[in-house]
PDB file of C-alpha atoms in Angstrom:
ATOM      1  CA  UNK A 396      -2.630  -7.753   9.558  1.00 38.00           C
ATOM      2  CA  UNK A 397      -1.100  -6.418  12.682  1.00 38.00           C
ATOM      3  CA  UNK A 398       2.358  -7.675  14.550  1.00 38.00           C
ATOM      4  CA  UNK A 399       3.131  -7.441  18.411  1.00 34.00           C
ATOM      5  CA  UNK A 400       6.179  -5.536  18.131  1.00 35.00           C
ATOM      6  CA  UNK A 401       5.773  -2.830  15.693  1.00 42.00           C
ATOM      7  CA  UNK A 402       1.678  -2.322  15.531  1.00 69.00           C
ATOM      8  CA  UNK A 403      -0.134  -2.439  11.977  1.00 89.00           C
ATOM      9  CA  UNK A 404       1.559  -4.050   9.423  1.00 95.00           C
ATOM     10  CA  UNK A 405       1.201  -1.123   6.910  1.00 97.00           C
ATOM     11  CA  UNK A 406       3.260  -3.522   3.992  1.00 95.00           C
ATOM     12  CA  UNK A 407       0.530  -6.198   4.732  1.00 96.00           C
ATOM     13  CA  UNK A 408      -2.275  -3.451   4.049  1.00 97.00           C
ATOM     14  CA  UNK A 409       0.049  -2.192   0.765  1.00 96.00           C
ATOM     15  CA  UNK A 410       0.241  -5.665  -0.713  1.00 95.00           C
ATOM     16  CA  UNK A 411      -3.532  -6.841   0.182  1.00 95.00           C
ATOM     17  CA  UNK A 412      -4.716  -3.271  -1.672  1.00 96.00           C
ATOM     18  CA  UNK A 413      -2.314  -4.356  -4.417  1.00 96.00           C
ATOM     19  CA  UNK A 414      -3.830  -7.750  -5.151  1.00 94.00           C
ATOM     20  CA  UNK A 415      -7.325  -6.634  -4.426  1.00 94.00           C
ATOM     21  CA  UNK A 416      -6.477  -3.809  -7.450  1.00 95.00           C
ATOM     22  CA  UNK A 417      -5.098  -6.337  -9.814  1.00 93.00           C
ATOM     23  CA  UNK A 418      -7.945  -8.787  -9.460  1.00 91.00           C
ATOM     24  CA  UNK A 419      -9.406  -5.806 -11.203  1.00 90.00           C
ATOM     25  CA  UNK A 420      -6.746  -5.131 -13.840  1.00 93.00           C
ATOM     26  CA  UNK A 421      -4.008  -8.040 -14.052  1.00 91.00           C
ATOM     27  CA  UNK A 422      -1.314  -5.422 -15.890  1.00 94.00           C
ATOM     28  CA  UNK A 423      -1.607  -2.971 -13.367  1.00 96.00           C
ATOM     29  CA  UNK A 424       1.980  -2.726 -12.779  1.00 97.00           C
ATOM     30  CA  UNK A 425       2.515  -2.651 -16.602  1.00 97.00           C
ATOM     31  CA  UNK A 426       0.508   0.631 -16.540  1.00 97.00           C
ATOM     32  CA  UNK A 427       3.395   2.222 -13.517  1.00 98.00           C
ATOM     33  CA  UNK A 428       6.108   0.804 -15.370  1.00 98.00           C
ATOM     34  CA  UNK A 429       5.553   3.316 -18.424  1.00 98.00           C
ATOM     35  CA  UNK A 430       4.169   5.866 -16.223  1.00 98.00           C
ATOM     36  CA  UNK A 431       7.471   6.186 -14.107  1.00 98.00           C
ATOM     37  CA  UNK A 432       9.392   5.760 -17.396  1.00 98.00           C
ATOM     38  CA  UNK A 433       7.109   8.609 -18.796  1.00 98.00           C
ATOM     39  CA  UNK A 434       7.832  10.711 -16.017  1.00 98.00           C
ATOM     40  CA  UNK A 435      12.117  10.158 -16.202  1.00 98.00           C
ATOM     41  CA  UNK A 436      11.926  10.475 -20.221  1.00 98.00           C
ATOM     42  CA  UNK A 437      10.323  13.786 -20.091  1.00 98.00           C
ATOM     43  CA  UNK A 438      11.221  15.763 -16.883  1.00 98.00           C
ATOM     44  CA  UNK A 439      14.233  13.659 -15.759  1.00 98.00           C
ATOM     45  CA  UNK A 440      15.274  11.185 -12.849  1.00 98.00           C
ATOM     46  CA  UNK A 441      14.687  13.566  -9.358  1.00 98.00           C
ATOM     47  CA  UNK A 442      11.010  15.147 -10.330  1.00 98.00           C
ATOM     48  CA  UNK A 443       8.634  17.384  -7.587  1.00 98.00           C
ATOM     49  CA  UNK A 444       5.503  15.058  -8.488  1.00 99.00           C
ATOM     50  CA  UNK A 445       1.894  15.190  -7.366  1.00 98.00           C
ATOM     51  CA  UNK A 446       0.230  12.134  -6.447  1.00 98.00           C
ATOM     52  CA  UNK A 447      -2.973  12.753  -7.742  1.00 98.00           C
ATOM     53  CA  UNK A 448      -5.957  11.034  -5.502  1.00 97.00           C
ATOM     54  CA  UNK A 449      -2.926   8.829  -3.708  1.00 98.00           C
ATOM     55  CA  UNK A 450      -4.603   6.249  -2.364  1.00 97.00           C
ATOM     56  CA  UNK A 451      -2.722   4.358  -0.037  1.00 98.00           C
ATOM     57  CA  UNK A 452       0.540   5.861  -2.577  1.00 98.00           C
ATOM     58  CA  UNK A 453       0.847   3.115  -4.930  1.00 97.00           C
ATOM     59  CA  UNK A 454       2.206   5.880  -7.130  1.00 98.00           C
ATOM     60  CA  UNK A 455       4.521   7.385  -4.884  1.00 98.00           C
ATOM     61  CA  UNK A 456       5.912   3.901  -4.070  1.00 98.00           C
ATOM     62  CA  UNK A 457       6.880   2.884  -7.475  1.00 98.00           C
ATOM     63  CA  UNK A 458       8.476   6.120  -8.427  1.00 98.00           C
ATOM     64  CA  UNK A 459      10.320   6.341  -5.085  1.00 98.00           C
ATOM     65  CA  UNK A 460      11.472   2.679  -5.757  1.00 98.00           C
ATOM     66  CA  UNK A 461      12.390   3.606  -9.744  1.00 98.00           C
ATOM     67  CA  UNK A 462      13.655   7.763  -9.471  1.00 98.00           C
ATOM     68  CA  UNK A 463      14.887   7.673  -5.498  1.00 98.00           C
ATOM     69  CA  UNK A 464      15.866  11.193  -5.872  1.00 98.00           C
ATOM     70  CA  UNK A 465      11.887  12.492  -6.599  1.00 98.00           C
ATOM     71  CA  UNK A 466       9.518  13.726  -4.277  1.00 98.00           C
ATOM     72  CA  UNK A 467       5.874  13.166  -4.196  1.00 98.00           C
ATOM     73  CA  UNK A 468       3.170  15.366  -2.406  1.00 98.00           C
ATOM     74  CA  UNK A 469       0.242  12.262  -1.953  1.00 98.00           C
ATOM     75  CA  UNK A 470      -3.398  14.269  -2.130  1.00 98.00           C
ATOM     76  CA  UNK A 471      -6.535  12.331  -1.231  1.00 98.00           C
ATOM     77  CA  UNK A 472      -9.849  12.567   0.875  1.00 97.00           C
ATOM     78  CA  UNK A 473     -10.047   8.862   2.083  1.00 97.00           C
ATOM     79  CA  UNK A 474      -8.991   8.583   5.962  1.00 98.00           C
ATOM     80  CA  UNK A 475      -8.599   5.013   5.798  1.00 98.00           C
ATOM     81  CA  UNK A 476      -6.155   5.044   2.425  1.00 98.00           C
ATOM     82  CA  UNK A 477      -4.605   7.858   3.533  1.00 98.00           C
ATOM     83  CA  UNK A 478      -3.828   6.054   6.915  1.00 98.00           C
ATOM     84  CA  UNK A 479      -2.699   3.243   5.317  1.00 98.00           C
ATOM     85  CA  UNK A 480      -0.076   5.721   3.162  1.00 98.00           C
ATOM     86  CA  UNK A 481       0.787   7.705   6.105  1.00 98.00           C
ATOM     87  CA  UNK A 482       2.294   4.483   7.904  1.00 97.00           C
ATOM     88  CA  UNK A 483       3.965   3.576   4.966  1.00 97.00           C
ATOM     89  CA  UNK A 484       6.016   6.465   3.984  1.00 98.00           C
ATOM     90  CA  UNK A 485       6.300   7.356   7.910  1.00 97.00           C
ATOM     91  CA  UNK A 486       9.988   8.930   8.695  1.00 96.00           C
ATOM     92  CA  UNK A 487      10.561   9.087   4.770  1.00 98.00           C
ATOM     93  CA  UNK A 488      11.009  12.996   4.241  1.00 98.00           C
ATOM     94  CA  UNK A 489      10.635  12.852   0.224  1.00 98.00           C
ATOM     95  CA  UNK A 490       6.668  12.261   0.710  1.00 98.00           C
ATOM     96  CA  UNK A 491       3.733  15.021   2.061  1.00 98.00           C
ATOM     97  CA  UNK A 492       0.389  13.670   2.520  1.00 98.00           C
ATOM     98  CA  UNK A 493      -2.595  16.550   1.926  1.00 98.00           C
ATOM     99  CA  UNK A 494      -5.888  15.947   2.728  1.00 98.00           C
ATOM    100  CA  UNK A 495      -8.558  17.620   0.328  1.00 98.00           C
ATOM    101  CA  UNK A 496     -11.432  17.070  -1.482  1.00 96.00           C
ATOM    102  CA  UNK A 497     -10.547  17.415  -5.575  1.00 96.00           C
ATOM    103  CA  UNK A 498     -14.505  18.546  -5.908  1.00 93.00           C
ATOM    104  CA  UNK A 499     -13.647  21.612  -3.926  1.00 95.00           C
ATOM    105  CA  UNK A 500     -12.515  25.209  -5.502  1.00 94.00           C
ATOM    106  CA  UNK A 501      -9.793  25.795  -3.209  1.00 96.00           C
ATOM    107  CA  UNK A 502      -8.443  22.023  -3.045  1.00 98.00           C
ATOM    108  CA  UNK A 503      -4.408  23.191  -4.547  1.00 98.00           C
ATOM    109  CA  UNK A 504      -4.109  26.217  -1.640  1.00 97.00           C
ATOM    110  CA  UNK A 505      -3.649  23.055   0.902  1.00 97.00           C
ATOM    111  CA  UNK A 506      -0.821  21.856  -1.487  1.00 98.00           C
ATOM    112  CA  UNK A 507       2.461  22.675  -0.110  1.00 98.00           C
ATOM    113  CA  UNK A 508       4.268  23.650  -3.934  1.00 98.00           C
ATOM    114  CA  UNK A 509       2.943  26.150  -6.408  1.00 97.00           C
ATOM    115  CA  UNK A 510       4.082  23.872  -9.524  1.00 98.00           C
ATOM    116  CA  UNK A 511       4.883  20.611 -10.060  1.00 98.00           C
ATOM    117  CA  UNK A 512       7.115  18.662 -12.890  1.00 98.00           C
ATOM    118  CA  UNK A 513       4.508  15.930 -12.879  1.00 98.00           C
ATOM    119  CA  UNK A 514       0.793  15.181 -11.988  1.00 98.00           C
ATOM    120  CA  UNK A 515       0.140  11.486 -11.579  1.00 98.00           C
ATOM    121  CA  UNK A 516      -3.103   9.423 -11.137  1.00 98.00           C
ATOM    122  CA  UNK A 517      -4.567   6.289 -11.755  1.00 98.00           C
ATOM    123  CA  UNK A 518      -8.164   4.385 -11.664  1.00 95.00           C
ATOM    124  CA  UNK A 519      -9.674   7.223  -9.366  1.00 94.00           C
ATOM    125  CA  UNK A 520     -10.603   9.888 -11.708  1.00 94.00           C
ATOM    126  CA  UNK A 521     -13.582   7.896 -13.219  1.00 91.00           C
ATOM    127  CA  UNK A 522     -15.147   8.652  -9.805  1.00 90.00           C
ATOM    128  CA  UNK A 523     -15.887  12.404 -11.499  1.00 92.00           C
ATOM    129  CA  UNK A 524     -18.487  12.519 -13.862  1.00 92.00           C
ATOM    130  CA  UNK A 525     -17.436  14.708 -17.367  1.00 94.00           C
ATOM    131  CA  UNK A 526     -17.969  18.484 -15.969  1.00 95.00           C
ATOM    132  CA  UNK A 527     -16.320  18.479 -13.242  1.00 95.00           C
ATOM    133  CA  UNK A 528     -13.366  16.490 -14.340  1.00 96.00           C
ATOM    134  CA  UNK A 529     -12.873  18.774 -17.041  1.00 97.00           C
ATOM    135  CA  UNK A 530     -12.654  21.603 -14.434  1.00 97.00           C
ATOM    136  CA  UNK A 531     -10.214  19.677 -12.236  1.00 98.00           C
ATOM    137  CA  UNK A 532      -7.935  19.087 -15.574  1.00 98.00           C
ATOM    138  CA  UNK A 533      -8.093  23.277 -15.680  1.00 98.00           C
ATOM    139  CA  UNK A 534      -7.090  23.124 -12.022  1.00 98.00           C
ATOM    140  CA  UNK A 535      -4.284  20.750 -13.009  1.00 98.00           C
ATOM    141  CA  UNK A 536      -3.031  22.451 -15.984  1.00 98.00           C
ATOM    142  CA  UNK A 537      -2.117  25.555 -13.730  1.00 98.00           C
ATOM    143  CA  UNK A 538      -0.127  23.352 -11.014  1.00 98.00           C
ATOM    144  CA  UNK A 539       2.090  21.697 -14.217  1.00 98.00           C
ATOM    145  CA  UNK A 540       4.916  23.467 -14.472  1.00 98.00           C
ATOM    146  CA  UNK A 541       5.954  24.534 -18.615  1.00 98.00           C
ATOM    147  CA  UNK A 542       7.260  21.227 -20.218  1.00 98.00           C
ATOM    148  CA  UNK A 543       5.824  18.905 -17.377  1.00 98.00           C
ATOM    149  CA  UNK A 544       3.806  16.152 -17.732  1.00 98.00           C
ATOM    150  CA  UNK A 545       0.245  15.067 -16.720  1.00 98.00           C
ATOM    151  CA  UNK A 546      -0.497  11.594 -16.717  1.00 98.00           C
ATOM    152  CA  UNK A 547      -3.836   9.429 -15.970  1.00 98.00           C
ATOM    153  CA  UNK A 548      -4.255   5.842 -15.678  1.00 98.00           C
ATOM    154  CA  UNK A 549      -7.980   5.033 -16.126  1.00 96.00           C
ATOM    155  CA  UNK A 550     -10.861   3.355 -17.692  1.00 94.00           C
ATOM    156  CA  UNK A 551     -11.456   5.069 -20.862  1.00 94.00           C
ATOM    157  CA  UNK A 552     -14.242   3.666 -22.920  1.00 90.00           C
ATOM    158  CA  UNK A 553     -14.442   3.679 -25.890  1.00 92.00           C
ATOM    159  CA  UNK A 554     -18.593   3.493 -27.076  1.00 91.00           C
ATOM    160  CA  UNK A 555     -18.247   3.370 -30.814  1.00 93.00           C
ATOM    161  CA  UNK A 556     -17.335  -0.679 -30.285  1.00 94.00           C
ATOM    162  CA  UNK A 557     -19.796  -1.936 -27.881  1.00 95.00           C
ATOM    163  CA  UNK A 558     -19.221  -5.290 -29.814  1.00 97.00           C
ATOM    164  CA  UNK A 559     -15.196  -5.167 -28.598  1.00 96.00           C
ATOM    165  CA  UNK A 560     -16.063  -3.937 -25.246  1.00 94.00           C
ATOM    166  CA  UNK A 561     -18.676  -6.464 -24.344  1.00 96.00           C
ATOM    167  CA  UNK A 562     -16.405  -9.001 -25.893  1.00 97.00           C
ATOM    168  CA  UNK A 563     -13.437  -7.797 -23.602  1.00 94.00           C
ATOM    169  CA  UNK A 564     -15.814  -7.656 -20.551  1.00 93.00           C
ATOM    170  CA  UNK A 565     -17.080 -10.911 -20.770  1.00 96.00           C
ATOM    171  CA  UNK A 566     -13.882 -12.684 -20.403  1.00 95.00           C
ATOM    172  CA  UNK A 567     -12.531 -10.177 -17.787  1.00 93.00           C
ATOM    173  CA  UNK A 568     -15.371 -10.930 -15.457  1.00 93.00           C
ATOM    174  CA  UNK A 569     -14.661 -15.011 -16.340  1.00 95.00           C
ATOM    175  CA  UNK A 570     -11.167 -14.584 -15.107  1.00 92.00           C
ATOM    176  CA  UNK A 571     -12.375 -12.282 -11.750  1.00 92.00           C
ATOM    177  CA  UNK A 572     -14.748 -14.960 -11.136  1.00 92.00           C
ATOM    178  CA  UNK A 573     -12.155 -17.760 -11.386  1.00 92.00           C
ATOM    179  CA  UNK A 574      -9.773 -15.822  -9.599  1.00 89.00           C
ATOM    180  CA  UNK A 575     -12.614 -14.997  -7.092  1.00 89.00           C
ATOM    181  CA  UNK A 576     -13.053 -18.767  -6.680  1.00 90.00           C
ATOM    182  CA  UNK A 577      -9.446 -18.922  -5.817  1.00 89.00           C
ATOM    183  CA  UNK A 578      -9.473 -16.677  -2.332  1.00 88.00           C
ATOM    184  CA  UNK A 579      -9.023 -13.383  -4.062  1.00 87.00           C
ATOM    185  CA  UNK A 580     -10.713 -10.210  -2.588  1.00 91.00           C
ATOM    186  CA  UNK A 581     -12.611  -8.156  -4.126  1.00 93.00           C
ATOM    187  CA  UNK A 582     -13.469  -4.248  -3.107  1.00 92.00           C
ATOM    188  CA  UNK A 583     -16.273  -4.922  -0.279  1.00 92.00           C
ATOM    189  CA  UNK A 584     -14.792  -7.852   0.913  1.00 95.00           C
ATOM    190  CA  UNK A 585     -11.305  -5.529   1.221  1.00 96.00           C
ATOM    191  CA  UNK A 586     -13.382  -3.207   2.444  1.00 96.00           C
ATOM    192  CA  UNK A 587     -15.197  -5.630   5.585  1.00 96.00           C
ATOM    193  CA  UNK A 588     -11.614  -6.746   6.660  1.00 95.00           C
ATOM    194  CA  UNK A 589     -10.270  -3.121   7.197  1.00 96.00           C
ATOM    195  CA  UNK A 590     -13.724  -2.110   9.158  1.00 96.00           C
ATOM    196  CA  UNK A 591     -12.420  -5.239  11.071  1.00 96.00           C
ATOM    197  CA  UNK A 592      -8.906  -3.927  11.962  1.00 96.00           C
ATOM    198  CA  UNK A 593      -8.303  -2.109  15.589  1.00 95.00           C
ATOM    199  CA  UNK A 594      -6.524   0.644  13.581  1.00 96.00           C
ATOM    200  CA  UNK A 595      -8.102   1.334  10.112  1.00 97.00           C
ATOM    201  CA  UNK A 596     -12.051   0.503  11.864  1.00 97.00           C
ATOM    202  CA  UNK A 597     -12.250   4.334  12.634  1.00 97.00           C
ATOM    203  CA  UNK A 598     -11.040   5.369   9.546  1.00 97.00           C
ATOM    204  CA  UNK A 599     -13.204   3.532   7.230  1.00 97.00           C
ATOM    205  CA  UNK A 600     -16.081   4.441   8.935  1.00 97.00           C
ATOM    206  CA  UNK A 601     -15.580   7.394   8.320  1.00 97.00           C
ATOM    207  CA  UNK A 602     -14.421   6.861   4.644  1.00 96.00           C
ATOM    208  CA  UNK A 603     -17.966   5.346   4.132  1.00 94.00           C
ATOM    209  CA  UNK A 604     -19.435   8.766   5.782  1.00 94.00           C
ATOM    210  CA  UNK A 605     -17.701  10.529   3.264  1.00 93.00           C
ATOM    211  CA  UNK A 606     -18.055   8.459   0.250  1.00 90.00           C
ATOM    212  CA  UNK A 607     -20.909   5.740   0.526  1.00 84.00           C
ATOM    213  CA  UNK A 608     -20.875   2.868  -1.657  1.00 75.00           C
ATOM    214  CA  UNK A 609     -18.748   2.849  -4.496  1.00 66.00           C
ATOM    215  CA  UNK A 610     -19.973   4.429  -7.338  1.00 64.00           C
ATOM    216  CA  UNK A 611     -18.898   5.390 -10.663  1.00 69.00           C
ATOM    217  CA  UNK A 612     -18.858   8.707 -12.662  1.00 77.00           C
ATOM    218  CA  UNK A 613     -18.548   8.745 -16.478  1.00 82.00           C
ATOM    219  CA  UNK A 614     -15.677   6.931 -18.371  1.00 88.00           C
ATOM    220  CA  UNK A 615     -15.209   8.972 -21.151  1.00 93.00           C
ATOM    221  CA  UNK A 616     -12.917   7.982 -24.158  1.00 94.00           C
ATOM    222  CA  UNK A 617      -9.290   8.514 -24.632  1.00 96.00           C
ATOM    223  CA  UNK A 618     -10.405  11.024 -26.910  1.00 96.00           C
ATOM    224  CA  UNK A 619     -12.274  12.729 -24.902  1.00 97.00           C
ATOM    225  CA  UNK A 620      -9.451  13.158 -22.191  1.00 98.00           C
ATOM    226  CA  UNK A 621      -7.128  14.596 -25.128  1.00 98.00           C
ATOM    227  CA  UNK A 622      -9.339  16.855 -26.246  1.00 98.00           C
ATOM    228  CA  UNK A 623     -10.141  18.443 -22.635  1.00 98.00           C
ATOM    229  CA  UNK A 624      -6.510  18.274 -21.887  1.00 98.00           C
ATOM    230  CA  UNK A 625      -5.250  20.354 -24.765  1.00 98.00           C
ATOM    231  CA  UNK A 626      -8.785  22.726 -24.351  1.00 98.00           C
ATOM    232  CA  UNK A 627      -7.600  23.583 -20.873  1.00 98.00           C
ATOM    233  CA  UNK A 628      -4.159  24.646 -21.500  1.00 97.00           C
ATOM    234  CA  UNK A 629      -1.719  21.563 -22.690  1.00 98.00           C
ATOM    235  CA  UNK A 630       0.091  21.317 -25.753  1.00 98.00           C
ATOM    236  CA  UNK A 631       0.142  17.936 -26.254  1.00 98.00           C
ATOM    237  CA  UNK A 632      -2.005  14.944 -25.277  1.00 98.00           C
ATOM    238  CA  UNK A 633      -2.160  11.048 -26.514  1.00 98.00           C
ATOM    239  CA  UNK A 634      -2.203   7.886 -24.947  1.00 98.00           C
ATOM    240  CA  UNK A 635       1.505   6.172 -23.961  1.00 98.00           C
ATOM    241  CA  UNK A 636      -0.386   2.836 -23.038  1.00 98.00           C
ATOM    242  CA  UNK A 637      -3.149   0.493 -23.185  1.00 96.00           C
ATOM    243  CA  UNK A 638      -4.959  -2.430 -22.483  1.00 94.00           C
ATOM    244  CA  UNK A 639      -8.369  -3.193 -24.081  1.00 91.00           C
ATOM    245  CA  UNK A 640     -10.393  -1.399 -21.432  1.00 90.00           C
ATOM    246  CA  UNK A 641      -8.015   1.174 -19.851  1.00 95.00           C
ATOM    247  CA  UNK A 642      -5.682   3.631 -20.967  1.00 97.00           C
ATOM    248  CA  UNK A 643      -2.738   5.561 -19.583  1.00 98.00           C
ATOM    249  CA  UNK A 644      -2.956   9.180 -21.343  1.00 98.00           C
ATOM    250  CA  UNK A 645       0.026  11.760 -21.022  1.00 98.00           C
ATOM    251  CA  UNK A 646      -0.248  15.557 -21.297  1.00 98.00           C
ATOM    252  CA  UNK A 647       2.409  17.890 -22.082  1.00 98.00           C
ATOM    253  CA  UNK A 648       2.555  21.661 -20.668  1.00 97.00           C
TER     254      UNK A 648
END
């Protein structure tokens, strides 16, 4: 994923992440469509946003490409993400890209705004388990701005219907297997490639320093996320969109 001329391909990186992702959830891009539509309905078309746990700015990307007047401040921990955002935004002055860890007290003083009109994430917070999340939604209630808008994009289970969610499970993993079959990669495989890479080698190791293996905190319910939300300072708080196992939930200041 590299040319002679210009170096790393960063677009290569941003669409192999991208179909890596979606071998996990097909209607990802269903999920930003309503986000950045969320985000122009309720704070309008040129918003200060926080990219919430960036990534490699899959966020940032869409609402760039959607609301060309925002600007996003990308916040993550992962060197090798974050490398692969920092080439990709390179030169554009709408984007900052912090690096801090969200588990750590002080993690908002390396933010370069006091406020924002939006805080945006997706399919990163389930890394948390509950207590901590909840504290990080008290640390995000204080950077939305009165009348913004949080928003998160995750798996949100629901565990009064364990008939429905092994049901929905089942024929997920089918389709990830077939698509599998097909050449598709999945996370370690994405994951062995970029260790492979002249540029991103460095950074992944020490993403794996950092992080380990990829494990999951708790996926609490829709309801649960409401509840905290509105506990720890928001005035509204319902889901906007779903698909059987994730859901996108919205927050009002």
């Amino acid at each position: 994923m590299t040319t002679t001329s210009t170096g790393t391909d960063w677009p290569a990186w941003q669409r192999s992440w991208d179909r890596q992702q979606e071998w996990y959830m097909p209607d990802r891009e269903e999920r930003f469509r309503v986000m950045v539509d969320m985000v122009e309905a309720v704070v309008g078309p040129t918003p200060r946003v926080l990219d919430l746990a960036c990534g490699t700015g899959t966020i940032t990307a869409r609402l760039l490409a959607r609301l060309p007047g925002a600007t996003s401040t990308g916040v993550d921990l992962d060197p090798a993400l974050l490398a692969i955002a920092e080439g990709t935004f390179a030169g554009d002055d709408r984007v900052t890209l912090v690096t801090a860890d969200l588990k750590e007290a002080d993690w908002a003083t390396r933010l370069p705004y006091d406020s924002y009109d939006a805080v945006l994430t997706a399919t990163a917070l389930h890394w948390l388990h509950s207590e901590p999340l909840a504290a990080l939604y008290g640390q995000v209630a204080e950077l939305v701005r009165d009348g913004g808008v949080f928003m998160n994009a995750d798996h949100m289970i629901d565990d009064s219907t364990p008939r429905i969610n092994a049901a929905e499970r089942a024929l997920r993993h089918t389709r990830m297997d077939q698509a599998k079959a097909g050449g598709v990669l999945d996370w370690s495989e994405w994951w062995r490639l970029a260790a492979q890479d002249p540029v991103l080698a460095g950074p992944t190791a020490r993403r794996f320093e950092i992080y380990g293996e990829h494990a999951d905190g708790d996926m609490p319910s829709a309801a649960w996320h409401a509840r905290v939300l509105k506990e720890k300072g928001f005035g509204e708080a319902r889901p906007v969109w779903c698909s059987p196992s994730d859901t996108l939930l919205l927050a009002l200041r």
